[in-house]
mmCIF file of N, CA and C in Angstrom:
data_model
loop_
_atom_site.group_PDB
_atom_site.id
_atom_site.type_symbol
_atom_site.label_atom_id
_atom_site.label_comp_id
_atom_site.label_asym_id
_atom_site.label_seq_id
_atom_site.Cartn_x
_atom_site.Cartn_y
_atom_site.Cartn_z
ATOM 1 N N MET A 1 -64.261 4.825 -13.040
ATOM 2 C CA MET A 1 -64.735 4.491 -11.707
ATOM 3 C C MET A 1 -63.577 4.625 -10.724
ATOM 4 N N THR A 2 -63.846 5.215 -9.579
ATOM 5 C CA THR A 2 -62.808 5.445 -8.577
ATOM 6 C C THR A 2 -62.475 4.183 -7.791
ATOM 7 N N SER A 3 -61.264 4.141 -7.304
ATOM 8 C CA SER A 3 -60.826 3.066 -6.406
ATOM 9 C C SER A 3 -60.589 3.625 -5.007
ATOM 10 N N ALA A 4 -61.129 4.829 -4.746
ATOM 11 C CA ALA A 4 -60.928 5.490 -3.453
ATOM 12 C C ALA A 4 -61.486 4.646 -2.313
ATOM 13 N N LEU A 5 -60.850 4.782 -1.152
ATOM 14 C CA LEU A 5 -61.280 4.074 0.052
ATOM 15 C C LEU A 5 -61.660 5.072 1.130
ATOM 16 N N SER A 6 -62.566 4.689 1.968
ATOM 17 C CA SER A 6 -62.886 5.473 3.156
ATOM 18 C C SER A 6 -61.784 5.268 4.181
ATOM 19 N N GLY A 7 -61.439 6.304 4.911
ATOM 20 C CA GLY A 7 -60.442 6.182 5.967
ATOM 21 C C GLY A 7 -60.995 5.531 7.229
ATOM 22 N N PHE A 8 -62.327 5.409 7.306
ATOM 23 C CA PHE A 8 -62.950 4.831 8.500
ATOM 24 C C PHE A 8 -62.476 3.403 8.717
ATOM 25 N N GLY A 9 -62.102 3.088 9.928
ATOM 26 C CA GLY A 9 -61.637 1.746 10.258
ATOM 27 C C GLY A 9 -60.128 1.622 10.316
ATOM 28 N N THR A 10 -59.415 2.709 9.986
ATOM 29 C CA THR A 10 -57.957 2.689 10.094
ATOM 30 C C THR A 10 -57.575 2.519 11.559
ATOM 31 N N GLN A 11 -56.570 1.700 11.816
ATOM 32 C CA GLN A 11 -56.111 1.441 13.183
ATOM 33 C C GLN A 11 -54.666 1.877 13.341
ATOM 34 N N LEU A 12 -54.341 2.342 14.536
ATOM 35 C CA LEU A 12 -52.969 2.637 14.901
ATOM 36 C C LEU A 12 -52.661 1.790 16.125
ATOM 37 N N LYS A 13 -51.571 1.023 16.045
ATOM 38 C CA LYS A 13 -51.244 0.080 17.108
ATOM 39 C C LYS A 13 -49.901 0.396 17.745
ATOM 40 N N ILE A 14 -49.820 0.177 19.050
ATOM 41 C CA ILE A 14 -48.549 0.160 19.780
ATOM 42 C C ILE A 14 -48.161 -1.305 19.813
ATOM 43 N N GLY A 15 -47.111 -1.664 19.079
ATOM 44 C CA GLY A 15 -46.794 -3.083 18.938
ATOM 45 C C GLY A 15 -47.951 -3.755 18.229
ATOM 46 N N THR A 16 -48.633 -4.672 18.910
ATOM 47 C CA THR A 16 -49.789 -5.365 18.324
ATOM 48 C C THR A 16 -51.100 -4.937 18.961
ATOM 49 N N VAL A 17 -51.042 -3.959 19.892
ATOM 50 C CA VAL A 17 -52.230 -3.531 20.630
ATOM 51 C C VAL A 17 -52.807 -2.262 20.012
ATOM 52 N N LYS A 18 -54.070 -2.321 19.628
ATOM 53 C CA LYS A 18 -54.749 -1.181 19.021
ATOM 54 C C LYS A 18 -54.886 -0.047 20.040
ATOM 55 N N ILE A 19 -54.501 1.166 19.645
ATOM 56 C CA ILE A 19 -54.666 2.335 20.506
ATOM 57 C C ILE A 19 -56.156 2.671 20.558
ATOM 58 N N ALA A 20 -56.659 2.847 21.774
ATOM 59 C CA ALA A 20 -58.085 3.101 21.976
ATOM 60 C C ALA A 20 -58.483 4.503 21.528
ATOM 61 N N GLU A 21 -59.697 4.594 20.982
ATOM 62 C CA GLU A 21 -60.364 5.876 20.723
ATOM 63 C C GLU A 21 -59.616 6.817 19.784
ATOM 64 N N VAL A 22 -58.947 6.279 18.760
ATOM 65 C CA VAL A 22 -58.219 7.127 17.800
ATOM 66 C C VAL A 22 -59.207 7.810 16.862
ATOM 67 N N LEU A 23 -58.976 9.094 16.631
ATOM 68 C CA LEU A 23 -59.801 9.871 15.711
ATOM 69 C C LEU A 23 -59.016 10.093 14.418
ATOM 70 N N ASP A 24 -58.720 11.329 14.068
ATOM 71 C CA ASP A 24 -58.001 11.637 12.829
ATOM 72 C C ASP A 24 -56.515 11.328 12.954
ATOM 73 N N ILE A 25 -55.951 10.773 11.880
ATOM 74 C CA ILE A 25 -54.530 10.419 11.813
ATOM 75 C C ILE A 25 -53.922 11.138 10.612
ATOM 76 N N SER A 26 -52.749 11.743 10.803
ATOM 77 C CA SER A 26 -52.006 12.360 9.698
ATOM 78 C C SER A 26 -50.596 11.794 9.675
ATOM 79 N N GLY A 27 -50.135 11.463 8.486
ATOM 80 C CA GLY A 27 -48.772 10.969 8.335
ATOM 81 C C GLY A 27 -48.754 9.474 8.153
ATOM 82 N N PRO A 28 -47.581 8.921 8.036
ATOM 83 C CA PRO A 28 -46.248 9.506 8.121
ATOM 84 C C PRO A 28 -46.001 10.539 7.019
ATOM 85 N N SER A 29 -45.189 11.516 7.359
ATOM 86 C CA SER A 29 -44.857 12.591 6.428
ATOM 87 C C SER A 29 -43.477 12.307 5.823
ATOM 88 N N LEU A 30 -43.459 11.397 4.848
ATOM 89 C CA LEU A 30 -42.202 10.987 4.219
ATOM 90 C C LEU A 30 -41.574 12.151 3.460
ATOM 91 N N GLY A 31 -40.254 12.228 3.493
ATOM 92 C CA GLY A 31 -39.565 13.295 2.784
ATOM 93 C C GLY A 31 -38.124 12.923 2.492
ATOM 94 N N MET A 32 -37.499 13.747 1.664
ATOM 95 C CA MET A 32 -36.108 13.524 1.315
ATOM 96 C C MET A 32 -35.367 14.850 1.373
ATOM 97 N N ASP A 33 -34.217 14.845 2.027
ATOM 98 C CA ASP A 33 -33.353 16.025 2.024
ATOM 99 C C ASP A 33 -32.691 16.140 0.657
ATOM 100 N N THR A 34 -32.351 17.369 0.306
ATOM 101 C CA THR A 34 -31.579 17.583 -0.913
ATOM 102 C C THR A 34 -30.288 18.305 -0.530
ATOM 103 N N ILE A 35 -29.272 18.051 -1.311
ATOM 104 C CA ILE A 35 -27.954 18.636 -1.063
ATOM 105 C C ILE A 35 -27.600 19.495 -2.268
ATOM 106 N N GLU A 36 -27.370 20.776 -2.007
ATOM 107 C CA GLU A 36 -27.015 21.660 -3.105
ATOM 108 C C GLU A 36 -25.587 21.377 -3.559
ATOM 109 N N VAL A 37 -25.409 21.222 -4.866
ATOM 110 C CA VAL A 37 -24.087 20.930 -5.441
ATOM 111 C C VAL A 37 -23.737 21.913 -6.567
ATOM 112 N N THR A 38 -24.351 23.086 -6.522
ATOM 113 C CA THR A 38 -24.101 24.100 -7.542
ATOM 114 C C THR A 38 -22.619 24.472 -7.562
ATOM 115 N N SER A 39 -22.084 24.559 -8.764
ATOM 116 C CA SER A 39 -20.676 24.948 -8.911
ATOM 117 C C SER A 39 -20.564 25.978 -10.038
ATOM 118 N N HIS A 40 -19.358 26.444 -10.257
ATOM 119 C CA HIS A 40 -19.135 27.380 -11.356
ATOM 120 C C HIS A 40 -19.410 26.734 -12.707
ATOM 121 N N ASP A 41 -19.496 25.403 -12.735
ATOM 122 C CA ASP A 41 -19.782 24.689 -13.980
ATOM 123 C C ASP A 41 -21.278 24.471 -14.203
ATOM 124 N N SER A 42 -22.116 24.854 -13.251
ATOM 125 C CA SER A 42 -23.560 24.637 -13.390
ATOM 126 C C SER A 42 -24.097 25.444 -14.569
ATOM 127 N N VAL A 43 -24.917 24.807 -15.375
ATOM 128 C CA VAL A 43 -25.405 25.389 -16.623
ATOM 129 C C VAL A 43 -26.237 26.648 -16.370
ATOM 130 N N ASP A 44 -25.829 27.746 -17.004
ATOM 131 C CA ASP A 44 -26.549 29.024 -16.995
ATOM 132 C C ASP A 44 -26.872 29.549 -15.598
ATOM 133 N N GLY A 45 -26.102 29.155 -14.580
ATOM 134 C CA GLY A 45 -26.293 29.688 -13.236
ATOM 135 C C GLY A 45 -27.479 29.117 -12.475
ATOM 136 N N TRP A 46 -27.956 27.962 -12.911
ATOM 137 C CA TRP A 46 -29.071 27.319 -12.200
ATOM 138 C C TRP A 46 -28.527 26.437 -11.086
ATOM 139 N N LYS A 47 -29.186 26.485 -9.921
ATOM 140 C CA LYS A 47 -28.783 25.634 -8.805
ATOM 141 C C LYS A 47 -29.020 24.168 -9.156
ATOM 142 N N GLU A 48 -28.104 23.319 -8.643
ATOM 143 C CA GLU A 48 -28.226 21.874 -8.860
ATOM 144 C C GLU A 48 -28.244 21.167 -7.510
ATOM 145 N N TYR A 49 -28.937 20.032 -7.481
ATOM 146 C CA TYR A 49 -29.094 19.268 -6.238
ATOM 147 C C TYR A 49 -28.893 17.783 -6.493
ATOM 148 N N ILE A 50 -28.518 17.072 -5.434
ATOM 149 C CA ILE A 50 -28.520 15.616 -5.452
ATOM 150 C C ILE A 50 -29.381 15.153 -4.281
ATOM 151 N N ALA A 51 -29.802 13.903 -4.370
ATOM 152 C CA ALA A 51 -30.647 13.338 -3.315
ATOM 153 C C ALA A 51 -29.843 13.146 -2.034
ATOM 154 N N GLY A 52 -30.456 13.487 -0.919
ATOM 155 C CA GLY A 52 -29.835 13.308 0.390
ATOM 156 C C GLY A 52 -30.514 12.177 1.153
ATOM 157 N N LEU A 53 -30.591 12.323 2.449
ATOM 158 C CA LEU A 53 -31.171 11.288 3.306
ATOM 159 C C LEU A 53 -32.688 11.310 3.277
ATOM 160 N N LEU A 54 -33.275 10.134 3.429
ATOM 161 C CA LEU A 54 -34.726 10.006 3.535
ATOM 162 C C LEU A 54 -35.131 10.180 4.997
ATOM 163 N N ASP A 55 -36.320 10.703 5.218
ATOM 164 C CA ASP A 55 -36.843 10.913 6.565
ATOM 165 C C ASP A 55 -38.301 10.476 6.561
ATOM 166 N N ALA A 56 -38.658 9.572 7.478
ATOM 167 C CA ALA A 56 -40.044 9.089 7.565
ATOM 168 C C ALA A 56 -40.947 10.098 8.263
ATOM 169 N N GLY A 57 -40.369 11.128 8.871
ATOM 170 C CA GLY A 57 -41.167 12.214 9.417
ATOM 171 C C GLY A 57 -41.924 11.872 10.682
ATOM 172 N N GLU A 58 -43.150 12.343 10.744
ATOM 173 C CA GLU A 58 -43.964 12.201 11.940
ATOM 174 C C GLU A 58 -45.346 11.662 11.608
ATOM 175 N N VAL A 59 -45.984 11.129 12.633
ATOM 176 C CA VAL A 59 -47.396 10.768 12.595
ATOM 177 C C VAL A 59 -48.051 11.564 13.717
ATOM 178 N N SER A 60 -49.132 12.236 13.405
ATOM 179 C CA SER A 60 -49.874 12.934 14.450
ATOM 180 C C SER A 60 -51.308 12.416 14.429
ATOM 181 N N PHE A 61 -51.908 12.360 15.619
ATOM 182 C CA PHE A 61 -53.281 11.868 15.694
ATOM 183 C C PHE A 61 -53.985 12.414 16.925
ATOM 184 N N GLU A 62 -55.288 12.352 16.858
ATOM 185 C CA GLU A 62 -56.154 12.806 17.944
ATOM 186 C C GLU A 62 -56.819 11.573 18.573
ATOM 187 N N ILE A 63 -57.091 11.684 19.868
ATOM 188 C CA ILE A 63 -57.816 10.617 20.556
ATOM 189 C C ILE A 63 -58.901 11.220 21.435
ATOM 190 N N ASN A 64 -59.934 10.421 21.697
ATOM 191 C CA ASN A 64 -60.824 10.697 22.809
ATOM 192 C C ASN A 64 -60.034 10.224 24.019
ATOM 193 N N TYR A 65 -59.528 11.150 24.816
ATOM 194 C CA TYR A 65 -58.628 10.803 25.910
ATOM 195 C C TYR A 65 -59.389 10.155 27.057
ATOM 196 N N VAL A 66 -59.013 8.906 27.348
ATOM 197 C CA VAL A 66 -59.561 8.152 28.465
ATOM 198 C C VAL A 66 -58.380 7.863 29.389
ATOM 199 N N PRO A 67 -58.182 8.658 30.450
ATOM 200 C CA PRO A 67 -56.984 8.547 31.282
ATOM 201 C C PRO A 67 -56.696 7.148 31.822
ATOM 202 N N THR A 68 -57.726 6.316 31.979
ATOM 203 C CA THR A 68 -57.510 4.966 32.502
ATOM 204 C C THR A 68 -57.291 3.919 31.414
ATOM 205 N N ALA A 69 -57.400 4.307 30.146
ATOM 206 C CA ALA A 69 -57.212 3.345 29.052
ATOM 207 C C ALA A 69 -55.760 2.877 29.024
ATOM 208 N N THR A 70 -55.558 1.589 28.876
ATOM 209 C CA THR A 70 -54.219 0.997 28.884
ATOM 210 C C THR A 70 -53.286 1.672 27.896
ATOM 211 N N THR A 71 -53.786 2.016 26.718
ATOM 212 C CA THR A 71 -52.919 2.603 25.689
ATOM 213 C C THR A 71 -52.745 4.113 25.837
ATOM 214 N N HIS A 72 -53.411 4.723 26.801
ATOM 215 C CA HIS A 72 -53.299 6.164 27.016
ATOM 216 C C HIS A 72 -52.490 6.508 28.258
ATOM 217 N N LYS A 73 -52.545 5.706 29.292
ATOM 218 C CA LYS A 73 -52.058 6.119 30.612
ATOM 219 C C LYS A 73 -50.538 6.086 30.774
ATOM 220 N N ASN A 74 -50.112 6.614 31.923
ATOM 221 C CA ASN A 74 -48.688 6.669 32.256
ATOM 222 C C ASN A 74 -48.294 5.404 33.010
ATOM 223 N N ALA A 75 -48.470 4.281 32.359
ATOM 224 C CA ALA A 75 -48.058 2.971 32.876
ATOM 225 C C ALA A 75 -47.611 2.159 31.670
ATOM 226 N N SER A 76 -46.855 1.124 31.908
ATOM 227 C CA SER A 76 -46.295 0.322 30.820
ATOM 228 C C SER A 76 -47.344 0.035 29.743
ATOM 229 N N GLY A 77 -46.994 0.344 28.508
ATOM 230 C CA GLY A 77 -47.888 0.131 27.384
ATOM 231 C C GLY A 77 -48.672 1.354 26.959
ATOM 232 N N GLY A 78 -48.617 2.428 27.751
ATOM 233 C CA GLY A 78 -49.381 3.624 27.439
ATOM 234 C C GLY A 78 -48.566 4.690 26.729
ATOM 235 N N LEU A 79 -49.253 5.555 25.999
ATOM 236 C CA LEU A 79 -48.597 6.636 25.260
ATOM 237 C C LEU A 79 -47.858 7.599 26.192
ATOM 238 N N LEU A 80 -48.472 7.955 27.314
ATOM 239 C CA LEU A 80 -47.798 8.838 28.275
ATOM 240 C C LEU A 80 -46.545 8.190 28.840
ATOM 241 N N TYR A 81 -46.616 6.906 29.094
ATOM 242 C CA TYR A 81 -45.460 6.164 29.602
ATOM 243 C C TYR A 81 -44.320 6.194 28.586
ATOM 244 N N LEU A 82 -44.645 5.968 27.312
ATOM 245 C CA LEU A 82 -43.618 5.991 26.263
ATOM 246 C C LEU A 82 -42.967 7.364 26.157
ATOM 247 N N LEU A 83 -43.763 8.426 26.348
ATOM 248 C CA LEU A 83 -43.212 9.776 26.316
ATOM 249 C C LEU A 83 -42.296 10.016 27.512
ATOM 250 N N THR A 84 -42.783 9.717 28.717
ATOM 251 C CA THR A 84 -42.013 10.056 29.922
ATOM 252 C C THR A 84 -40.778 9.187 30.111
ATOM 253 N N THR A 85 -40.747 8.011 29.495
ATOM 254 C CA THR A 85 -39.573 7.143 29.606
ATOM 255 C C THR A 85 -38.653 7.261 28.390
ATOM 256 N N ARG A 86 -39.056 8.096 27.421
ATOM 257 C CA ARG A 86 -38.260 8.309 26.202
ATOM 258 C C ARG A 86 -37.998 6.994 25.455
ATOM 259 N N ALA A 87 -38.962 6.103 25.489
ATOM 260 C CA ALA A 87 -38.786 4.769 24.917
ATOM 261 C C ALA A 87 -39.123 4.729 23.428
ATOM 262 N N LYS A 88 -38.248 4.107 22.667
ATOM 263 C CA LYS A 88 -38.537 3.830 21.255
ATOM 264 C C LYS A 88 -39.474 2.632 21.225
ATOM 265 N N GLN A 89 -40.488 2.694 20.367
ATOM 266 C CA GLN A 89 -41.499 1.638 20.332
ATOM 267 C C GLN A 89 -41.905 1.360 18.889
ATOM 268 N N SER A 90 -42.290 0.128 18.626
ATOM 269 C CA SER A 90 -42.815 -0.237 17.313
ATOM 270 C C SER A 90 -44.302 0.141 17.243
ATOM 271 N N PHE A 91 -44.685 0.776 16.138
ATOM 272 C CA PHE A 91 -46.083 1.138 15.882
ATOM 273 C C PHE A 91 -46.478 0.571 14.526
ATOM 274 N N THR A 92 -47.762 0.307 14.346
ATOM 275 C CA THR A 92 -48.267 -0.132 13.052
ATOM 276 C C THR A 92 -49.529 0.642 12.720
ATOM 277 N N LEU A 93 -49.562 1.182 11.514
ATOM 278 C CA LEU A 93 -50.726 1.865 10.977
ATOM 279 C C LEU A 93 -51.366 0.895 9.988
ATOM 280 N N VAL A 94 -52.612 0.515 10.246
ATOM 281 C CA VAL A 94 -53.301 -0.461 9.398
ATOM 282 C C VAL A 94 -54.496 0.225 8.742
ATOM 283 N N PHE A 95 -54.456 0.308 7.420
ATOM 284 C CA PHE A 95 -55.525 0.933 6.668
ATOM 285 C C PHE A 95 -56.674 -0.057 6.441
ATOM 286 N N PRO A 96 -57.864 0.437 6.081
ATOM 287 C CA PRO A 96 -59.029 -0.448 5.934
ATOM 288 C C PRO A 96 -58.854 -1.581 4.919
ATOM 289 N N ASP A 97 -57.966 -1.417 3.930
ATOM 290 C CA ASP A 97 -57.753 -2.490 2.943
ATOM 291 C C ASP A 97 -56.674 -3.474 3.395
ATOM 292 N N ALA A 98 -56.240 -3.376 4.664
ATOM 293 C CA ALA A 98 -55.226 -4.240 5.293
ATOM 294 C C ALA A 98 -53.797 -3.866 4.923
ATOM 295 N N THR A 99 -53.592 -2.818 4.119
ATOM 296 C CA THR A 99 -52.251 -2.300 3.897
ATOM 297 C C THR A 99 -51.728 -1.797 5.236
ATOM 298 N N SER A 100 -50.456 -2.046 5.535
ATOM 299 C CA SER A 100 -49.929 -1.602 6.819
ATOM 300 C C SER A 100 -48.572 -0.942 6.659
ATOM 301 N N TRP A 101 -48.291 -0.037 7.564
ATOM 302 C CA TRP A 101 -47.002 0.627 7.680
ATOM 303 C C TRP A 101 -46.524 0.361 9.097
ATOM 304 N N THR A 102 -45.364 -0.247 9.242
ATOM 305 C CA THR A 102 -44.796 -0.518 10.557
ATOM 306 C C THR A 102 -43.526 0.308 10.703
ATOM 307 N N PHE A 103 -43.353 0.917 11.874
ATOM 308 C CA PHE A 103 -42.215 1.801 12.084
ATOM 309 C C PHE A 103 -41.903 1.905 13.570
ATOM 310 N N ASP A 104 -40.647 2.231 13.850
ATOM 311 C CA ASP A 104 -40.242 2.554 15.211
ATOM 312 C C ASP A 104 -40.377 4.058 15.382
ATOM 313 N N ALA A 105 -40.821 4.471 16.569
ATOM 314 C CA ALA A 105 -41.018 5.897 16.809
ATOM 315 C C ALA A 105 -40.914 6.220 18.291
ATOM 316 N N PHE A 106 -40.720 7.502 18.543
ATOM 317 C CA PHE A 106 -40.770 8.053 19.894
ATOM 318 C C PHE A 106 -42.033 8.891 19.998
ATOM 319 N N VAL A 107 -42.715 8.841 21.137
ATOM 320 C CA VAL A 107 -43.811 9.765 21.397
ATOM 321 C C VAL A 107 -43.151 11.088 21.793
ATOM 322 N N THR A 108 -43.337 12.119 20.979
ATOM 323 C CA THR A 108 -42.683 13.401 21.243
ATOM 324 C C THR A 108 -43.636 14.461 21.782
ATOM 325 N N ALA A 109 -44.933 14.208 21.712
ATOM 326 C CA ALA A 109 -45.897 15.169 22.247
ATOM 327 C C ALA A 109 -47.174 14.454 22.643
ATOM 328 N N PHE A 110 -47.732 14.873 23.774
ATOM 329 C CA PHE A 110 -49.031 14.400 24.259
ATOM 330 C C PHE A 110 -49.697 15.614 24.884
ATOM 331 N N GLU A 111 -50.696 16.161 24.188
ATOM 332 C CA GLU A 111 -51.333 17.392 24.637
ATOM 333 C C GLU A 111 -52.815 17.174 24.880
ATOM 334 N N PRO A 112 -53.203 17.020 26.166
ATOM 335 C CA PRO A 112 -54.622 16.850 26.467
ATOM 336 C C PRO A 112 -55.393 18.159 26.313
ATOM 337 N N SER A 113 -56.686 18.037 26.046
ATOM 338 C CA SER A 113 -57.569 19.203 25.997
ATOM 339 C C SER A 113 -58.853 18.856 26.741
ATOM 340 N N ALA A 114 -59.373 19.833 27.481
ATOM 341 C CA ALA A 114 -60.572 19.630 28.287
ATOM 342 C C ALA A 114 -61.514 20.819 28.117
ATOM 343 N N PRO A 115 -62.144 20.933 26.939
ATOM 344 C CA PRO A 115 -63.053 22.052 26.713
ATOM 345 C C PRO A 115 -64.306 21.947 27.595
ATOM 346 N N VAL A 116 -64.855 23.077 27.964
ATOM 347 C CA VAL A 116 -66.028 23.103 28.841
ATOM 348 C C VAL A 116 -67.208 22.357 28.224
ATOM 349 N N GLN A 117 -67.443 22.560 26.931
ATOM 350 C CA GLN A 117 -68.625 21.970 26.308
ATOM 351 C C GLN A 117 -68.282 20.898 25.277
ATOM 352 N N ASP A 118 -67.243 20.148 25.531
ATOM 353 C CA ASP A 118 -66.880 19.091 24.582
ATOM 354 C C ASP A 118 -66.177 17.974 25.340
ATOM 355 N N LYS A 119 -65.771 16.975 24.616
ATOM 356 C CA LYS A 119 -65.148 15.783 25.206
ATOM 357 C C LYS A 119 -63.701 16.028 25.597
ATOM 358 N N LEU A 120 -63.202 15.192 26.495
ATOM 359 C CA LEU A 120 -61.792 15.178 26.848
ATOM 360 C C LEU A 120 -61.046 14.571 25.664
ATOM 361 N N GLY A 121 -60.013 15.244 25.209
ATOM 362 C CA GLY A 121 -59.267 14.768 24.048
ATOM 363 C C GLY A 121 -57.778 14.934 24.253
ATOM 364 N N ALA A 122 -57.006 14.479 23.283
ATOM 365 C CA ALA A 122 -55.559 14.680 23.311
ATOM 366 C C ALA A 122 -55.024 14.606 21.887
ATOM 367 N N SER A 123 -53.956 15.374 21.659
ATOM 368 C CA SER A 123 -53.218 15.343 20.395
ATOM 369 C C SER A 123 -51.868 14.710 20.673
ATOM 370 N N ILE A 124 -51.495 13.744 19.849
ATOM 371 C CA ILE A 124 -50.253 13.003 20.053
ATOM 372 C C ILE A 124 -49.406 13.115 18.794
ATOM 373 N N THR A 125 -48.077 13.215 18.978
ATOM 374 C CA THR A 125 -47.152 13.222 17.858
ATOM 375 C C THR A 125 -46.113 12.126 18.068
ATOM 376 N N LEU A 126 -45.865 11.362 17.005
ATOM 377 C CA LEU A 126 -44.828 10.324 16.982
ATOM 378 C C LEU A 126 -43.746 10.756 16.000
ATOM 379 N N LYS A 127 -42.481 10.663 16.393
ATOM 380 C CA LYS A 127 -41.356 10.930 15.490
ATOM 381 C C LYS A 127 -40.782 9.583 15.091
ATOM 382 N N ILE A 128 -40.860 9.283 13.807
ATOM 383 C CA ILE A 128 -40.374 8.011 13.293
ATOM 384 C C ILE A 128 -38.852 8.032 13.222
ATOM 385 N N THR A 129 -38.243 6.918 13.610
ATOM 386 C CA THR A 129 -36.798 6.781 13.519
ATOM 387 C C THR A 129 -36.502 5.574 12.637
ATOM 388 N N GLY A 130 -35.651 5.760 11.653
ATOM 389 C CA GLY A 130 -35.285 4.662 10.754
ATOM 390 C C GLY A 130 -36.274 4.487 9.611
ATOM 391 N N LYS A 131 -36.138 3.355 8.951
ATOM 392 C CA LYS A 131 -36.920 3.047 7.744
ATOM 393 C C LYS A 131 -38.227 2.337 8.098
ATOM 394 N N PRO A 132 -39.370 2.860 7.627
ATOM 395 C CA PRO A 132 -40.639 2.166 7.851
ATOM 396 C C PRO A 132 -40.778 0.980 6.893
ATOM 397 N N THR A 133 -41.569 0.022 7.292
ATOM 398 C CA THR A 133 -41.885 -1.116 6.430
ATOM 399 C C THR A 133 -43.302 -0.917 5.907
ATOM 400 N N ILE A 134 -43.436 -0.861 4.594
ATOM 401 C CA ILE A 134 -44.744 -0.640 3.976
ATOM 402 C C ILE A 134 -45.149 -1.934 3.288
ATOM 403 N N ALA A 135 -46.256 -2.520 3.780
ATOM 404 C CA ALA A 135 -46.706 -3.819 3.237
ATOM 405 C C ALA A 135 -48.157 -3.761 2.809
#
C-alpha cells in the first residue's frame, strides 16, 4: 500500500503570511558541488572526487497574479517589493502533512503573463541562501 500524498494544499509563506493564489511549486533543488581530486595516483586513470559545498538551490512557482494582493504587489510584504529592494526574506514551504521547510531567500525573478484567452499569471523564482531547516 502506498504512502503517497497529494500535493494539493501545500502552502508557501513569506515569513508567516501565506502567499495568495499559489499554483504549482518546484523545489527547493538541493545539490552538492563536487571537487575533482584526480592525481597520478588515481587507480587505473579514473577521475576521483570529494564532496564540496551544499547548495539549497531555487524554488520556482506560479501564481494567479492579483496585482493588488498584499503578497504580490510592490509594497512592503509583497513579492515585487522583495525583488525591487533586493531584500533577503524568510520563506516557509508547508506540505499537506505539516512537514515544513524554512529558508532565507531572495526573489530573483517575477515574470507576469497576460494571455488573451487565459488568466493573469506570474512565474516567480526564489534563490535560497544558507542552510534550510527541514522539520
